[in-house]
Tab-separated table of C-alpha atoms in Angstrom:
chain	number	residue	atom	x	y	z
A	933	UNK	CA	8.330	27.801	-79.950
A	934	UNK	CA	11.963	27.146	-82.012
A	935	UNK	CA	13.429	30.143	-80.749
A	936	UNK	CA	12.300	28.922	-77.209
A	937	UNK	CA	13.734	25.708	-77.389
A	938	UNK	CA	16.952	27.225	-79.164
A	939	UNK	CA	17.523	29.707	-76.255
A	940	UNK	CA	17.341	26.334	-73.766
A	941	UNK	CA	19.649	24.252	-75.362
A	942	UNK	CA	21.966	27.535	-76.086
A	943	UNK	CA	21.564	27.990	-72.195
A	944	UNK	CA	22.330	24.328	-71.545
A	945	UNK	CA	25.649	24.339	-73.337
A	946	UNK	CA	26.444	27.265	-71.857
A	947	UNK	CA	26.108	26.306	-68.488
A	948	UNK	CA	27.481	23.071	-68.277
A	949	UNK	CA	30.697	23.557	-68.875
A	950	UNK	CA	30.513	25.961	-65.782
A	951	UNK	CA	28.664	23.254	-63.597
A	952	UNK	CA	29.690	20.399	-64.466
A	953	UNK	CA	33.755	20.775	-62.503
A	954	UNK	CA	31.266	22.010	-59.557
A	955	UNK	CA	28.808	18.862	-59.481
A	956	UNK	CA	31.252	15.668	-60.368
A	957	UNK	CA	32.616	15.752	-56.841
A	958	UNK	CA	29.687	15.939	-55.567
A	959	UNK	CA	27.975	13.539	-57.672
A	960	UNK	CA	30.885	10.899	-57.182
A	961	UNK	CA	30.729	11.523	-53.286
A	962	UNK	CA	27.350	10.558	-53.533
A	963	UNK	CA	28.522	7.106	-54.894
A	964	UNK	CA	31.403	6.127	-53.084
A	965	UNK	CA	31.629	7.704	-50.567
A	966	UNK	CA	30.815	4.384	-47.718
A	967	UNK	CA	29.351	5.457	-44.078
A	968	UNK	CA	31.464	6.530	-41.108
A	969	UNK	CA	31.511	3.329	-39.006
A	970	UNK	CA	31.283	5.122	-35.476
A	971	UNK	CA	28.496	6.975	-36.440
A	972	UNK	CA	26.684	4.501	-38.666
A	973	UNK	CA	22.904	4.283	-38.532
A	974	UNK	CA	21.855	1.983	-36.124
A	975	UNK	CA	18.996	1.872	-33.148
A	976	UNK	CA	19.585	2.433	-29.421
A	977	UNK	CA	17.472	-0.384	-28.240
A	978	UNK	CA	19.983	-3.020	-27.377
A	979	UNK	CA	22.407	-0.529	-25.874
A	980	UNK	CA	23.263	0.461	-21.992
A	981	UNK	CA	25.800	2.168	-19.704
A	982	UNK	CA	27.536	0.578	-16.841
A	983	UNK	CA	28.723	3.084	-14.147
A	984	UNK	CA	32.755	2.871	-13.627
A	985	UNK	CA	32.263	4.776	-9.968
A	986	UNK	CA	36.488	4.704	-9.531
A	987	UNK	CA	37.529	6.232	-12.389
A	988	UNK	CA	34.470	9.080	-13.483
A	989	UNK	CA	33.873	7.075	-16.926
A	990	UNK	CA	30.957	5.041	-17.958
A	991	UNK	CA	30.910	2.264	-20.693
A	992	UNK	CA	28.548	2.087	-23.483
A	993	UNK	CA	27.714	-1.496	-23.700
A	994	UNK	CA	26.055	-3.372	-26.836
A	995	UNK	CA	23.370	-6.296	-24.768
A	996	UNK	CA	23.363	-7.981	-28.466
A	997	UNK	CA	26.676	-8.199	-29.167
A	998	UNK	CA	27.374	-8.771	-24.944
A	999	UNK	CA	30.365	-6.608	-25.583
A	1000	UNK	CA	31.887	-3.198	-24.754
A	1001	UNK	CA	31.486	-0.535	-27.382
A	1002	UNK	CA	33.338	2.835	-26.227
A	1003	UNK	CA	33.729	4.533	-22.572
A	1004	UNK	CA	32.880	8.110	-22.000
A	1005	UNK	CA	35.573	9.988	-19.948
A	1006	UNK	CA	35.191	13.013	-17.150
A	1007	UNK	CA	31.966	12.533	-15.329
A	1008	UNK	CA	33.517	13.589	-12.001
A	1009	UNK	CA	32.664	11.572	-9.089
A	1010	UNK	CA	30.580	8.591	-9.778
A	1011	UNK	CA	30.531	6.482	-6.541
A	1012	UNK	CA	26.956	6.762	-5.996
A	1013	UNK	CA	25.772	7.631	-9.900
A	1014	UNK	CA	22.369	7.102	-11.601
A	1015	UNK	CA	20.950	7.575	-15.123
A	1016	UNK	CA	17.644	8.258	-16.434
A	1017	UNK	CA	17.281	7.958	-20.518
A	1018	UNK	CA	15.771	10.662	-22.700
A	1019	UNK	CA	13.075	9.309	-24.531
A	1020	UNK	CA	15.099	8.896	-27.798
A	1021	UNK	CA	16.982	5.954	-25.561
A	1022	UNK	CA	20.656	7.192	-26.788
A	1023	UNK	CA	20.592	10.354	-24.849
A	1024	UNK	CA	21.188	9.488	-20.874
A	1025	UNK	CA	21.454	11.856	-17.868
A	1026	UNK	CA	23.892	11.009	-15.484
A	1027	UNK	CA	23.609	11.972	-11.961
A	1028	UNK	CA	26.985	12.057	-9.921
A	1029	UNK	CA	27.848	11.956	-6.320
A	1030	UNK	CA	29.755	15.375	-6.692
A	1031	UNK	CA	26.325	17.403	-7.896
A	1032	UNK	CA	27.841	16.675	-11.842
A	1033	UNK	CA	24.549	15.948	-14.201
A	1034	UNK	CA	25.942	14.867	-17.354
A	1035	UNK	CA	24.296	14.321	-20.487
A	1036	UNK	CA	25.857	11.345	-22.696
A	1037	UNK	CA	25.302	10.352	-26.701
A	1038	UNK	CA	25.519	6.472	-26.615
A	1039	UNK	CA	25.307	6.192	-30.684
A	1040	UNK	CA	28.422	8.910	-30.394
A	1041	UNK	CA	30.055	8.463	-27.276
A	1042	UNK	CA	30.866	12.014	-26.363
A	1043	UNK	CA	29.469	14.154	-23.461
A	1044	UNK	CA	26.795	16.830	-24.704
A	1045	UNK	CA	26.424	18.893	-22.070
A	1046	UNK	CA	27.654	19.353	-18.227
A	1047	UNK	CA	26.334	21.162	-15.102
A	1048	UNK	CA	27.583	21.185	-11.571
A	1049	UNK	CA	24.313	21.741	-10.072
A	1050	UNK	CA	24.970	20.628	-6.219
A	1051	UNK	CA	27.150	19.672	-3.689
A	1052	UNK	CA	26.254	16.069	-3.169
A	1053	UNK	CA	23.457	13.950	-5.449
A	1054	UNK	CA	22.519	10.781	-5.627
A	1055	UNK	CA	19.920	10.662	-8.507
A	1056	UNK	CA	17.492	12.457	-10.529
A	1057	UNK	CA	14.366	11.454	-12.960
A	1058	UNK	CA	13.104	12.818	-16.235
A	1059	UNK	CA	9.635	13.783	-16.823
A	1060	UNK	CA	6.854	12.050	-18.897
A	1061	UNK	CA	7.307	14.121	-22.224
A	1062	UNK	CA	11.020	14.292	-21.637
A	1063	UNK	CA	11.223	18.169	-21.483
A	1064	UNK	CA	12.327	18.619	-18.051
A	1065	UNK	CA	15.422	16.527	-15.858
A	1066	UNK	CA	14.918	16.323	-11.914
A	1067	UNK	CA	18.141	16.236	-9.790
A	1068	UNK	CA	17.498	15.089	-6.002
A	1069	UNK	CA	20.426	16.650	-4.155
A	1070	UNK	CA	21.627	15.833	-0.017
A	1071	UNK	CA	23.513	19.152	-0.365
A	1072	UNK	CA	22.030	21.498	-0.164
A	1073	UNK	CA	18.881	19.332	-0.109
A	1074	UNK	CA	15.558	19.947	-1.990
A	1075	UNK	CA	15.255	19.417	-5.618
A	1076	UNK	CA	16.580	21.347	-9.161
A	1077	UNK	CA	14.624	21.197	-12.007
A	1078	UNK	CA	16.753	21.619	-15.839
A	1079	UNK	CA	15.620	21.815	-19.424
A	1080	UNK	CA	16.896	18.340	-20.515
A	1081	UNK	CA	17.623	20.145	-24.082
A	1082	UNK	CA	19.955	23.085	-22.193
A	1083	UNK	CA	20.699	21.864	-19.081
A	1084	UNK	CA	19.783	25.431	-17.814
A	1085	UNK	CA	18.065	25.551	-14.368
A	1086	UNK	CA	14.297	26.061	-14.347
A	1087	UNK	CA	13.567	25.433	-10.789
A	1088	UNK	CA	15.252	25.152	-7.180
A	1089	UNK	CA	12.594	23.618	-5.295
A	1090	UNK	CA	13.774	23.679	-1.313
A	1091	UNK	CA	12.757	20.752	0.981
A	1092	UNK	CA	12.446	21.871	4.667
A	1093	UNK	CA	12.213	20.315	7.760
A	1094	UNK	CA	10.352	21.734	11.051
A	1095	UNK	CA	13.629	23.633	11.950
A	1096	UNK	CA	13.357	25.325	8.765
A	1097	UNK	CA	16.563	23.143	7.523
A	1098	UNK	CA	17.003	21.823	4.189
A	1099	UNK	CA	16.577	17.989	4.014
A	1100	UNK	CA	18.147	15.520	2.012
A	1101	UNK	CA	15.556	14.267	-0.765
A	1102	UNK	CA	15.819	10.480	-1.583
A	1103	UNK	CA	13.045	8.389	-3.437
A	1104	UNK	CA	12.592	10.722	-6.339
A	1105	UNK	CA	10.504	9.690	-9.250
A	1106	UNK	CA	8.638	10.645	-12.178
A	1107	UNK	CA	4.742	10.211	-12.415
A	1108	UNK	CA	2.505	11.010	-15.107
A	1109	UNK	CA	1.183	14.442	-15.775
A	1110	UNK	CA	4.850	15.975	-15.349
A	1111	UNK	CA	4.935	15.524	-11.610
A	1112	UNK	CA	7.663	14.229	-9.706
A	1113	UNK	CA	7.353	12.382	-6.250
A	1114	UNK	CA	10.021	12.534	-3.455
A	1115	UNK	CA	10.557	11.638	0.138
A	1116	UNK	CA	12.257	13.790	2.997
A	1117	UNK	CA	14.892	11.361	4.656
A	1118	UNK	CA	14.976	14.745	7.889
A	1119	UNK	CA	11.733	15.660	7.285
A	1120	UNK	CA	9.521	12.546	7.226
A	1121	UNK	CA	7.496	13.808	4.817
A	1122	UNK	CA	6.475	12.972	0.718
A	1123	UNK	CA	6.136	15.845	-1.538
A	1124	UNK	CA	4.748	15.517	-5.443
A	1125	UNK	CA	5.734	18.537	-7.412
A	1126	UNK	CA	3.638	19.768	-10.422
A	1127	UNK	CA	5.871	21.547	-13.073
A	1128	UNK	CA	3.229	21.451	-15.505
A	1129	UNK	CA	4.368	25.332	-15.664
A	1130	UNK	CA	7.607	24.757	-14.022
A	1131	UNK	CA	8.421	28.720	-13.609
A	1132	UNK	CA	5.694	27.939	-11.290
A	1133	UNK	CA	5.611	24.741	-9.524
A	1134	UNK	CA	2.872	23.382	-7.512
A	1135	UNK	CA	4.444	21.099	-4.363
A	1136	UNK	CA	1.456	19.147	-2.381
A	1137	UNK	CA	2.830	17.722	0.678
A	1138	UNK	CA	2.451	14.669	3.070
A	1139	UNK	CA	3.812	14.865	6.573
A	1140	UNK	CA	4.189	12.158	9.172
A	1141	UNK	CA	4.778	9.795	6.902
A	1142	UNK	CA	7.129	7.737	9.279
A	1143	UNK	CA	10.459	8.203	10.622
A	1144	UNK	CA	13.582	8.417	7.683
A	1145	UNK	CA	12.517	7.650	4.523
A	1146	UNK	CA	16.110	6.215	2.823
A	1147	UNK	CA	14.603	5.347	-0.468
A	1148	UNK	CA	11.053	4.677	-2.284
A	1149	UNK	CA	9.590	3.416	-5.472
A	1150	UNK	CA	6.447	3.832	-7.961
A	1151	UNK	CA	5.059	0.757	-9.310
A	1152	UNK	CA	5.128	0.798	-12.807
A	1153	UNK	CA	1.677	1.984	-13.552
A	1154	UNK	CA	2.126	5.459	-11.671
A	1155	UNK	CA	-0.475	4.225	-9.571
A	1156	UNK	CA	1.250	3.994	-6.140
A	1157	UNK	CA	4.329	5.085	-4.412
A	1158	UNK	CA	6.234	3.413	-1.247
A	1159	UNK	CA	8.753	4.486	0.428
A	1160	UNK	CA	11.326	2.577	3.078
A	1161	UNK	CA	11.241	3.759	6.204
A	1162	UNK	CA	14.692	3.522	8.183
A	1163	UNK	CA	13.606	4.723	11.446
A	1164	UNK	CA	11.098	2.392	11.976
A	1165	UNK	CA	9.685	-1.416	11.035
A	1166	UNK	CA	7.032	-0.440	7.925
A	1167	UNK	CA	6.672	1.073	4.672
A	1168	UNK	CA	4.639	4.723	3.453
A	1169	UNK	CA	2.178	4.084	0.672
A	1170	UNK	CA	0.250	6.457	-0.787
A	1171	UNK	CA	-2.482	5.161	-3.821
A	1172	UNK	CA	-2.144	8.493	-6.478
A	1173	UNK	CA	-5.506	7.249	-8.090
A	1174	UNK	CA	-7.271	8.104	-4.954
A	1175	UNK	CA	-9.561	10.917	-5.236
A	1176	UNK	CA	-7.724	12.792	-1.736
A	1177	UNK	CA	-4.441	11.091	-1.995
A	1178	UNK	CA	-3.381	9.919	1.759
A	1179	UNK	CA	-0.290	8.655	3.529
A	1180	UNK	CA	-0.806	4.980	5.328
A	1181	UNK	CA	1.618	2.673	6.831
A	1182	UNK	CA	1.894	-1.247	5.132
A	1183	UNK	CA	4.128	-4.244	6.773
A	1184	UNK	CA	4.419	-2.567	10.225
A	1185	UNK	CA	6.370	-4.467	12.560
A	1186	UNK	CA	7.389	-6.688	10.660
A	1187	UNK	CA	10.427	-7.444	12.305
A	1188	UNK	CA	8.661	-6.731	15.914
A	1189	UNK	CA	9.959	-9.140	18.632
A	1190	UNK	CA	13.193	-9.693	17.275
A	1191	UNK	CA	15.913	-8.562	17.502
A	1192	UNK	CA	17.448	-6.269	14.632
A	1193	UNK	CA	20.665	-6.803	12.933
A	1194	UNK	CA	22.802	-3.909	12.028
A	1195	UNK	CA	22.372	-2.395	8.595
A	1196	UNK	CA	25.007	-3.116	6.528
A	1197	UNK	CA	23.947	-1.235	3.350
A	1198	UNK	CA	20.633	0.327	2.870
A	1199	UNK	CA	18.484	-1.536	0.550
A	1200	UNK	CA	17.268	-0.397	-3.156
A	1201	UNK	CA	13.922	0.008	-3.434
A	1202	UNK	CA	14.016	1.018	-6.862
A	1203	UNK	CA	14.715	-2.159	-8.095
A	1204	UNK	CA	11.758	-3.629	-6.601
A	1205	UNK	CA	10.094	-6.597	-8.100
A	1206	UNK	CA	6.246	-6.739	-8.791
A	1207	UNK	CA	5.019	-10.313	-9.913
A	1208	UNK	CA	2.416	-12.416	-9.755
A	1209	UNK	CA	0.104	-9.535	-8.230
A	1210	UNK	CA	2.618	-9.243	-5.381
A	1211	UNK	CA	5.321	-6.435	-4.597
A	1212	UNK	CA	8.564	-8.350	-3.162
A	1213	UNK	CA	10.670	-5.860	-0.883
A	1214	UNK	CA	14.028	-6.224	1.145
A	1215	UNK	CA	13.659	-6.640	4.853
A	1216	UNK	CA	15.972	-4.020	6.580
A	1217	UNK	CA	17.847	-5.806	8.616
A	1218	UNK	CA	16.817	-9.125	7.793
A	1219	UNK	CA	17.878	-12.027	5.809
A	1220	UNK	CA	14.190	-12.116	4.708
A	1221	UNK	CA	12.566	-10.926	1.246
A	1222	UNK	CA	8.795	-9.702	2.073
A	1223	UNK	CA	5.669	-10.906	0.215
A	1224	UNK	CA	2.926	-8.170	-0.034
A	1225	UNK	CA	-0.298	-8.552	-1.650
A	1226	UNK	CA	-0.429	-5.749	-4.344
A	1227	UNK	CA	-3.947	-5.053	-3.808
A	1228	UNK	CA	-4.477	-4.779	0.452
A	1229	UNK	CA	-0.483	-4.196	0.873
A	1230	UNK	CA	-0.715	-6.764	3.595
A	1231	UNK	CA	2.350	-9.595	4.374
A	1232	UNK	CA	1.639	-12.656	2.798
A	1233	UNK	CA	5.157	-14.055	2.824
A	1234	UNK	CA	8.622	-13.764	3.673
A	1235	UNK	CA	11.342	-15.760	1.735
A	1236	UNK	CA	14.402	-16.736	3.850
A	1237	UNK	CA	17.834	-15.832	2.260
A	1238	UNK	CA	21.438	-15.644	2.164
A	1239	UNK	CA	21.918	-12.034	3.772
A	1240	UNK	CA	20.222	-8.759	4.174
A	1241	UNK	CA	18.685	-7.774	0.622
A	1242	UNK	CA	19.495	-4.759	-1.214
A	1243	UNK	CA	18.183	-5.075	-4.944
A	1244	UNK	CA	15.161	-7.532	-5.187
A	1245	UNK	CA	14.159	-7.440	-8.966
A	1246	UNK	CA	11.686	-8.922	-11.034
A	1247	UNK	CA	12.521	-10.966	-14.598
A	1248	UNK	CA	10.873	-8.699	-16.937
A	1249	UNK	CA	8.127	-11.509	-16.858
A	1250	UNK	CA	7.672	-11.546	-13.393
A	1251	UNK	CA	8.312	-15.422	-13.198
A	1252	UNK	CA	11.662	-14.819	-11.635
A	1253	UNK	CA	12.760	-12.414	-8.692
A	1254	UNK	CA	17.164	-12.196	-8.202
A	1255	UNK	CA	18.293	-10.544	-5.259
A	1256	UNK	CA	21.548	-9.617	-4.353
A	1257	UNK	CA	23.164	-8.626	-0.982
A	1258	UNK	CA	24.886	-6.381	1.813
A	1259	UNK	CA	28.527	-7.337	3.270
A	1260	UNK	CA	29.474	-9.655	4.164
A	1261	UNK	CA	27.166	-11.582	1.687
A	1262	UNK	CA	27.216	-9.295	-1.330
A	1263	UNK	CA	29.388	-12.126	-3.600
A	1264	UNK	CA	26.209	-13.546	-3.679
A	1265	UNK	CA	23.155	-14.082	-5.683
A	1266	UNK	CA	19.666	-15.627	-5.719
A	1267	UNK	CA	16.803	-16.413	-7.779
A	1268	UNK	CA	13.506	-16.957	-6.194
A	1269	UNK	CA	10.763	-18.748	-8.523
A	1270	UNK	CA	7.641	-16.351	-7.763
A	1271	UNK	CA	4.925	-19.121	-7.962
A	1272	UNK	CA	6.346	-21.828	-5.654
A	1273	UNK	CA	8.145	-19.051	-3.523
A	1274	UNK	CA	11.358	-20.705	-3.403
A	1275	UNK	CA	15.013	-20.323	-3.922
A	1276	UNK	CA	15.859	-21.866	-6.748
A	1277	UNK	CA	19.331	-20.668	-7.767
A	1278	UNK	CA	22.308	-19.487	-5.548
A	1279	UNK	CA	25.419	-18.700	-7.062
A	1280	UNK	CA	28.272	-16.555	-6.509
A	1281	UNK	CA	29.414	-14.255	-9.704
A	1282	UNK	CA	32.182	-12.278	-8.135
A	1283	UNK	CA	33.113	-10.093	-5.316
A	1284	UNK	CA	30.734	-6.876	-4.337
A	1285	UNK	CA	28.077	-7.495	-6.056
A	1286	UNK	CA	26.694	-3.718	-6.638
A	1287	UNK	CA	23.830	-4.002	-9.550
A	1288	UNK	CA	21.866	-6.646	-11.430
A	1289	UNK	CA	20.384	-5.074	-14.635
A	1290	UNK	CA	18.067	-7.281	-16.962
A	1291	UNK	CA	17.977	-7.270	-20.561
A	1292	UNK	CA	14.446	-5.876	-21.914
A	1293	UNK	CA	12.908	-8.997	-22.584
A	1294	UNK	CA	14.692	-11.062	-19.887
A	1295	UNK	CA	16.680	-13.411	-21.553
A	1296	UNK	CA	19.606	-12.035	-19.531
A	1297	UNK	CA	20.917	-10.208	-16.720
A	1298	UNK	CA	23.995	-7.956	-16.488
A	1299	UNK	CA	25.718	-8.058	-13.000
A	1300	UNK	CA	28.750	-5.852	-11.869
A	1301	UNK	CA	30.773	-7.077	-9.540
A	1302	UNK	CA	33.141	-4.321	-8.662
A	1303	UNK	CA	36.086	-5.895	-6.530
A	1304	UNK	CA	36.428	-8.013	-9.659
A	1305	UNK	CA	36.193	-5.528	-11.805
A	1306	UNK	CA	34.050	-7.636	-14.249
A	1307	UNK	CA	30.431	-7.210	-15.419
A	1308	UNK	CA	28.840	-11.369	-16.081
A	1309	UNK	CA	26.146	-11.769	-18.144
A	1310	UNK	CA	23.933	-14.980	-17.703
A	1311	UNK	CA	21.239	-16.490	-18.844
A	1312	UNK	CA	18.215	-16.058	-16.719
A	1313	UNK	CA	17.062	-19.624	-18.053
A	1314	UNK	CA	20.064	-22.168	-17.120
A	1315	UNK	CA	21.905	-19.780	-14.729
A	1316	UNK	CA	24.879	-20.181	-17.950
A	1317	UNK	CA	27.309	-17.353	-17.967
A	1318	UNK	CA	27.438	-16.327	-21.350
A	1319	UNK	CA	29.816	-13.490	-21.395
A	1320	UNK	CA	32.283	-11.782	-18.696
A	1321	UNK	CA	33.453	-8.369	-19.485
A	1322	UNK	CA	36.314	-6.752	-17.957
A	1323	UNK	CA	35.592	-3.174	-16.753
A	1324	UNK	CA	36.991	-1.125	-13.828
A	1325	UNK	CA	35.143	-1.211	-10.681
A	1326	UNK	CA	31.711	-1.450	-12.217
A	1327	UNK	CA	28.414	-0.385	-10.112
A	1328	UNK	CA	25.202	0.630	-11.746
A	1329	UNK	CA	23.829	-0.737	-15.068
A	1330	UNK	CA	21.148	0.715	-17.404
A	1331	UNK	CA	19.782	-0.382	-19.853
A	1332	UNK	CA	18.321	2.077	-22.767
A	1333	UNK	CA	14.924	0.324	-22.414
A	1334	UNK	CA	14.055	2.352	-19.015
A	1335	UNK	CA	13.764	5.341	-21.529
A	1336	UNK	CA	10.296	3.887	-21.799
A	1337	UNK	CA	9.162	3.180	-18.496
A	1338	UNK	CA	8.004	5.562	-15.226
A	1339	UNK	CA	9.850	5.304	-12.258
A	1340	UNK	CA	13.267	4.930	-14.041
């Protein structure tokens, strides 16, 4: 047992001497050495992106701090962009005008990876697990499917008219069960593809929905889908729970009798509001907000405002619904209080008026106003503005939260 312990303590004095210039670095490093500050721990939750369409950048934005952290450079054309969040919420997808999908760090403001993958897109969605990215494309139409780790292409799923043309796909979304839902603006038709195996996706369709779909929605429990119909006074719904899921047509004619206005910018369903157990949508058209019941889809009531709606979007309570609006209106902004049905706030933030983006819990909102080139923040309580930001020609805003939501 001496000999033993002899050999060990001859080892140890051996070896240390060797070691020991090897290890102090290390073990010094270990003490001192502080964090890098750009790439300090921290969460995601609090942070966001705000499109700069003019100049192919987007801003990382901090909605604690109300302040500007970096801006990511070379996105291509962003005049029509949208981003989806992986489900980490600092890894976002950005979908650009030019076909560009783009996949951004927030926490490290670089670009991870880049794909041209079309001609002309205006938006995509990520499925439930966060495995697969959807690009909706207007050339050449139908749908592409990409690992969201890769980028590489996993699908190319055509959308065809009648003629046998390609159509231009609007309305995408993500439902559960890694299926996506999408609407045929030349094709008047809804398809829901299944890429449970997407080497081999499943595509149910819908036809005769109604003339022109330009844009759609699912509510946020999966449960139902609508879609605007441009050709034609009404809205497609289809309930997903239903055992034979079936196209019907809610709000018809609901501006029958009178006459039209011209469309001055097509309104954003996707920013639809769903509160107090109704769905509040923009009239086309109109200088009207419709009231829906969210249970027999049928008008209720229709809120006179400033212009013809193009966002109409909940508070994250529901207690609140802001909409904003199409030339020559859009330096304008209202707030309608959902129980009494009433306009409660008008105010005027800034010129073009493109997105109004609501901090998770609704303390705030985060509007762009492009021709300004400022992004206000205000308090959705006294209507205070509590920050203005100076960006360049700022349009969409999204917030890391939607990394946990369908639909988004």
């Amino acid at each position: 047992m001496s000999t033993r312990r002899q050999l060990l303590q001859q080892g140890s004095a051996t070896l240390l001497p060797t070691l020991l210039p090897a290890l102090l670095p290390a073990l010094v490093g270990c003490k001192t050495a502080p964090p890098t500050p750009q790439f300090a721990p921290r969460g995601s939750g609090d942070l966001g992106l705000v499109i700069l369409r003019a100049s192919g950048e987007v801003a990382v934005i901090d909605s604690s701090q109300r302040r500007v952290l970096g801006i990511i450079k070379g996105l291509g054309d962003l005049s029509h962009a949208a981003a989806v969040y992986a489900r980490d919420g600092a890894r976002a997808f950005v979908f650009g005008r030019d076909g560009g999908l783009t996949r951004v760090n927030l926490l490290t403001q670089r670009i991870e990876a880049r794909v041209m993958q079309a001609g002309n897109s205006i938006g995509g969605a990520i499925s439930q697990d966060g495995r697969l990215v959807v690009a909706q494309n207007y050339q050449p139409g139908g749908i592409k499917v990409f690992d969201a780790e890769t980028l590489a292409l996993r699908a190319d799923i055509p959308a065809l008219g009648a003629n046998g043309q390609r159509s231009r796909v609007v309305g995408l979304a993500d439902l559960p069960g890694q299926r996506f839902i999408y609407s045929l603006f030349d094709a008047d038709a809804i398809c829901i593809a299944d890429l449970s195996d997407p080497d081999r996706p499943q595509v149910q369709r819908f036809d005769g929905i109604g003339r022109q779909p330009y844009d759609a929605l699912v509510s946020p429990n999966g449960r139902h889908y609508i879609a605007g119909l441009f050709g034609e006074d009404g809205l497609a719904l289809i309930d997903l729970w239903a055992e034979r899921p079936e196209v019907r047509r809610i709000l018809g004619g609901y501006g029958r009798g009178e006459q039209p206005l011209p469309v001055y910018k097509m309104p954003h369903l996707r920013g639809w509001a769903l509160a107090g157990g109704t769905a509040w949508l923009p009239a086309i058209g109109r200088h009207e907000v419709l009231v829906a019941d969210a249970q027999s889809w049928q008008e209720v009531a229709r809120i006179p405002v400033a212009g013809q709606p193009v966002f109409v979007m909940a508070r994250p309570d529901g207690r609140q619904v802001w909409v904003n609006f199409a030339l020559p209106d859009y330096h304008k902004v209202q707030v309608i209080d959902v129980p009494s049905r009433r306009v409660i706030h008008s105010f005027e933030p800034g010129r073009a008026v493109l997105h109004l983006e609501f901090t998770p819990r609704g303390e705030a909102v985060w509007i762009s106003c492009r021709d300004d080139n400022k992004v206000q923040v205000v308090d959705t309580a006294s209507f205070k503005t509590l920050a203005s930001l100076d960006l360049p020609a700022p349009s969409g805003i999204f917030m890391s939260a939607r990394a946990a939501r369908l639909g988004l």
